[in-house]
Coordinates of N, CA and C in Angstrom, one line a residue:
X1 N -12.3 0.7 31.1 CA -12.2 -0.7 30.9 C -12.2 -1.0 29.4
X2 N -11.3 -1.8 28.9 CA -11.3 -2.2 27.5 C -11.8 -3.6 27.4
X3 N -12.7 -3.8 26.5 CA -13.2 -5.2 26.3 C -13.0 -5.6 24.8
X4 N -12.7 -6.8 24.7 CA -12.6 -7.4 23.3 C -13.6 -8.5 23.2
X5 N -14.5 -8.4 22.3 CA -15.6 -9.4 22.2 C -15.2 -10.2 20.9
X6 N -14.9 -11.5 21.2 CA -14.6 -12.4 20.1 C -15.9 -13.0 19.6
X7 N -16.2 -12.8 18.3 CA -17.4 -13.1 17.7 C -17.2 -14.2 16.7
X8 N -17.4 -15.5 17.1 CA -17.2 -16.5 16.1 C -18.3 -16.8 15.2
X9 N -19.5 -16.4 15.6 CA -20.8 -16.6 14.8 C -21.6 -15.4 14.8
X10 N -22.5 -15.2 13.9 CA -23.3 -14.1 13.8 C -24.4 -14.1 14.8
X11 N -24.9 -13.0 15.3 CA -25.9 -12.9 16.3 C -27.2 -13.6 15.8
X12 N -27.5 -13.6 14.5 CA -28.7 -14.2 14.0 C -28.7 -15.7 14.2
X13 N -27.6 -16.3 14.5 CA -27.5 -17.7 14.6 C -28.0 -18.2 16.0
X14 N -28.3 -17.2 16.8 CA -28.9 -17.6 18.1 C -27.9 -17.6 19.3
X15 N -26.8 -16.9 19.2 CA -25.9 -16.9 20.3 C -26.4 -16.0 21.4
X16 N -26.1 -16.3 22.6 CA -26.5 -15.5 23.8 C -25.7 -14.2 23.8
X17 N -26.3 -13.0 23.7 CA -25.5 -11.8 23.7 C -25.6 -11.1 25.0
X18 N -26.1 -11.7 26.1 CA -26.1 -11.1 27.4 C -24.8 -10.6 27.9
X19 N -23.8 -11.5 27.8 CA -22.5 -11.2 28.3 C -21.8 -10.1 27.5
X20 N -22.1 -10.1 26.2 CA -21.6 -9.1 25.2 C -22.1 -7.7 25.6
X21 N -23.4 -7.7 25.9 CA -24.0 -6.4 26.3 C -23.5 -5.9 27.6
X22 N -23.2 -6.8 28.5 CA -22.6 -6.4 29.8 C -21.2 -5.8 29.6
X23 N -20.4 -6.4 28.8 CA -19.1 -5.9 28.5 C -19.2 -4.5 27.8
X24 N -20.1 -4.3 26.9 CA -20.3 -3.0 26.2 C -20.7 -2.0 27.3
X25 N -21.6 -2.3 28.1 CA -22.1 -1.4 29.2 C -21.0 -1.0 30.1
X26 N -20.2 -2.0 30.6 CA -19.1 -1.7 31.5 C -18.0 -0.8 30.8
X27 N -17.8 -1.1 29.5 CA -16.8 -0.3 28.8 C -17.3 1.2 28.7
X28 N -18.5 1.4 28.3 CA -19.1 2.7 28.2 C -19.2 3.4 29.5
X29 N -19.6 2.8 30.6 CA -19.7 3.4 31.9 C -18.4 3.8 32.5
X30 N -17.4 3.1 32.2 CA -16.1 3.4 32.8 C -15.2 4.3 31.9
X31 N -15.7 4.7 30.8 CA -14.9 5.6 29.9 C -13.9 4.8 29.0
X32 N -14.1 3.5 29.0 CA -13.2 2.6 28.2 C -13.8 2.5 26.8
X33 N -13.5 1.4 26.2 CA -13.8 1.1 24.8 C -14.0 -0.4 24.6
X34 N -14.8 -0.7 23.6 CA -14.9 -2.2 23.3 C -14.6 -2.4 21.9
X35 N -14.2 -3.6 21.6 CA -13.8 -4.0 20.2 C -14.4 -5.3 19.9
X36 N -14.8 -5.5 18.6 CA -15.2 -6.8 18.1 C -14.1 -7.4 17.3
X37 N -13.8 -8.7 17.5 CA -12.8 -9.3 16.7 C -13.4 -10.6 16.2
X38 N -13.4 -10.7 14.8 CA -14.0 -11.9 14.2 C -12.8 -12.7 13.6
X39 N -11.6 -12.2 13.7 CA -10.5 -12.9 13.1 C -9.2 -12.6 13.9
X40 N -8.1 -13.3 13.7 CA -6.9 -13.0 14.3 C -6.3 -11.6 14.0
X41 N -6.4 -11.2 12.7 CA -6.0 -9.8 12.4 C -6.8 -8.8 13.1
X42 N -8.1 -9.0 13.3 CA -8.9 -8.0 14.0 C -8.5 -8.0 15.5
X43 N -8.2 -9.2 16.0 CA -7.8 -9.3 17.4 C -6.4 -8.6 17.6
X44 N -5.5 -8.8 16.7 CA -4.2 -8.1 16.8 C -4.4 -6.6 16.7
X45 N -5.3 -6.1 15.9 CA -5.6 -4.7 15.7 C -6.2 -4.1 17.0
X46 N -7.1 -4.9 17.6 CA -7.7 -4.4 18.9 C -6.6 -4.2 20.0
X47 N -5.7 -5.2 20.1 CA -4.7 -5.1 21.1 C -3.7 -4.0 20.8
X48 N -3.5 -3.7 19.5 CA -2.6 -2.6 19.1 C -3.2 -1.3 19.5
X49 N -4.5 -1.1 19.2 CA -5.2 0.1 19.6 C -5.3 0.3 21.1
X50 N -5.5 -0.7 21.8 CA -5.5 -0.6 23.3 C -4.1 -0.2 23.8
X51 N -3.1 -0.8 23.3 CA -1.7 -0.5 23.6 C -1.4 1.0 23.3
X52 N -1.8 1.4 22.1 CA -1.6 2.8 21.7 C -2.3 3.8 22.7
X53 N -3.5 3.5 23.0 CA -4.3 4.4 23.9 C -3.7 4.4 25.3
X54 N -3.3 3.3 25.8 CA -2.7 3.3 27.1 C -1.4 4.1 27.2
X55 N -0.7 4.1 26.1 CA 0.6 4.9 26.1 C 0.4 6.4 26.0
X56 N -0.8 6.8 25.5 CA -1.0 8.2 25.2 C -2.2 8.8 26.0
X57 N -2.4 8.3 27.2 CA -3.6 8.8 28.0 C -3.1 9.8 29.1
X58 N -4.0 10.5 29.6 CA -3.8 11.4 30.7 C -4.8 11.1 31.8
X59 N -4.4 11.3 33.0 CA -5.3 11.1 34.1 C -5.5 12.4 34.8
X60 N -6.8 12.7 35.0 CA -7.2 13.9 35.7 C -7.9 13.5 37.0
X61 N -7.8 14.4 38.0 CA -8.4 14.2 39.3 C -9.0 15.5 39.8
X62 N -10.0 15.4 40.6 CA -10.6 16.6 41.2 C -11.2 16.2 42.5
X63 N -11.4 17.2 43.3 CA -12.2 17.0 44.6 C -13.4 17.9 44.5
X64 N -14.6 17.3 44.7 CA -15.8 18.1 44.7 C -15.8 19.2 45.8
X65 N -16.4 20.3 45.5 CA -16.5 21.4 46.6 C -17.5 21.0 47.7
X66 N -18.4 20.2 47.4 CA -19.4 19.7 48.4 C -19.4 18.2 48.5
X67 N -19.4 17.7 49.7 CA -19.6 16.2 49.8 C -21.1 16.0 50.0
X68 N -21.7 15.2 49.2 CA -23.1 14.9 49.3 C -23.3 13.7 50.1
X69 N -24.6 13.3 50.3 CA -24.9 12.1 51.1 C -24.4 10.9 50.4
X70 N -24.3 9.8 51.2 CA -23.9 8.5 50.7 C -24.7 8.1 49.5
X71 N -24.1 7.5 48.6 CA -24.8 6.8 47.4 C -25.4 7.8 46.5
X72 N -25.2 9.1 46.6 CA -25.8 10.0 45.6 C -24.8 9.9 44.4
X73 N -25.5 9.7 43.2 CA -24.7 9.6 42.0 C -24.4 10.9 41.5
X74 N -23.1 11.2 41.1 CA -22.7 12.5 40.6 C -22.2 12.2 39.2
X75 N -22.7 12.9 38.2 CA -22.3 12.8 36.8 C -21.1 13.6 36.6
X76 N -20.3 13.2 35.6 CA -19.0 13.8 35.3 C -19.1 14.2 33.8
X77 N -18.6 15.4 33.5 CA -18.4 15.8 32.1 C -17.0 16.4 31.9
X78 N -16.3 15.9 31.0 CA -14.9 16.4 30.7 C -14.9 17.0 29.3
X79 N -14.4 18.2 29.2 CA -14.3 18.8 27.9 C -12.9 19.4 27.7
X80 N -12.4 19.6 26.5 CA -11.1 20.2 26.2 C -11.4 21.4 25.4
X81 N -10.9 22.5 25.8 CA -11.1 23.8 25.1 C -9.9 24.1 24.3
X82 N -10.1 24.8 23.2 CA -9.0 25.4 22.4 C -8.3 24.4 21.5
X83 N -8.9 23.3 21.2 CA -8.3 22.4 20.2 C -8.6 22.8 18.8
X84 N -7.6 22.7 17.9 CA -8.0 23.0 16.5 C -9.0 21.9 16.0
X85 N -9.8 22.4 15.0 CA -10.8 21.5 14.4 C -10.2 20.2 13.8
X86 N -9.0 20.3 13.4 CA -8.3 19.2 12.7 C -7.7 18.2 13.7
X87 N -7.8 18.5 15.0 CA -7.1 17.6 15.9 C -7.9 16.3 16.0
X88 N -7.2 15.2 16.4 CA -7.9 13.9 16.5 C -7.9 13.4 17.9
X89 N -7.9 14.4 18.9 CA -8.1 14.0 20.3 C -9.4 13.5 20.6
X90 N -9.5 12.5 21.4 CA -10.8 12.0 21.9 C -10.8 12.0 23.4
X91 N -11.9 12.4 23.9 CA -12.0 12.4 25.4 C -13.0 11.3 25.8
X92 N -12.5 10.4 26.6 CA -13.4 9.4 27.2 C -13.2 9.4 28.7
X93 N -14.3 9.2 29.4 CA -14.3 9.2 30.8 C -15.5 8.5 31.3
X94 N -15.4 8.1 32.6 CA -16.6 7.4 33.1 C -17.7 8.4 33.3
X95 N -18.9 7.9 33.4 CA -20.1 8.8 33.3 C -20.3 9.5 34.7
X96 N -19.8 8.9 35.8 CA -20.0 9.5 37.1 C -19.5 8.5 38.2
X97 N -19.9 8.9 39.4 CA -19.5 8.1 40.5 C -20.5 8.3 41.7
X98 N -20.5 7.4 42.6 CA -21.3 7.5 43.8 C -20.5 8.1 44.9
X99 N -21.1 9.2 45.5 CA -20.3 9.9 46.5 C -20.4 9.2 47.9
X100 N -19.5 9.5 48.8 CA -19.6 9.0 50.1 C -19.3 10.2 51.1
X101 N -19.8 10.1 52.2 CA -19.6 11.2 53.2 C -18.1 11.3 53.6
X102 N -17.6 12.5 53.9 CA -16.2 12.6 54.3 C -16.1 12.0 55.7
X103 N -14.9 11.4 56.0 CA -14.7 10.7 57.3 C -14.1 11.6 58.3

């Protein structure tokens, strides 16, 4: 999930940041990214970055070897081997999922 947080005033001015924190958490948990935009150029840049990422992403899928009980949280870790140190690849993924019994 990609979130764009439009920040018209500084946090020290007393704005409620609860919704902002929720968007950040959702973005992190789903493997997405969040952006702050304080101006139209920053908003344009955020949309450009999101567009670039959506055009250059890969989707991976797997099936676990064991089905665990309902609602057991399973963590996910994704790594890429063999990349040169100079590469600018970034791996983002959700942190895990809740399993369900096979039907």
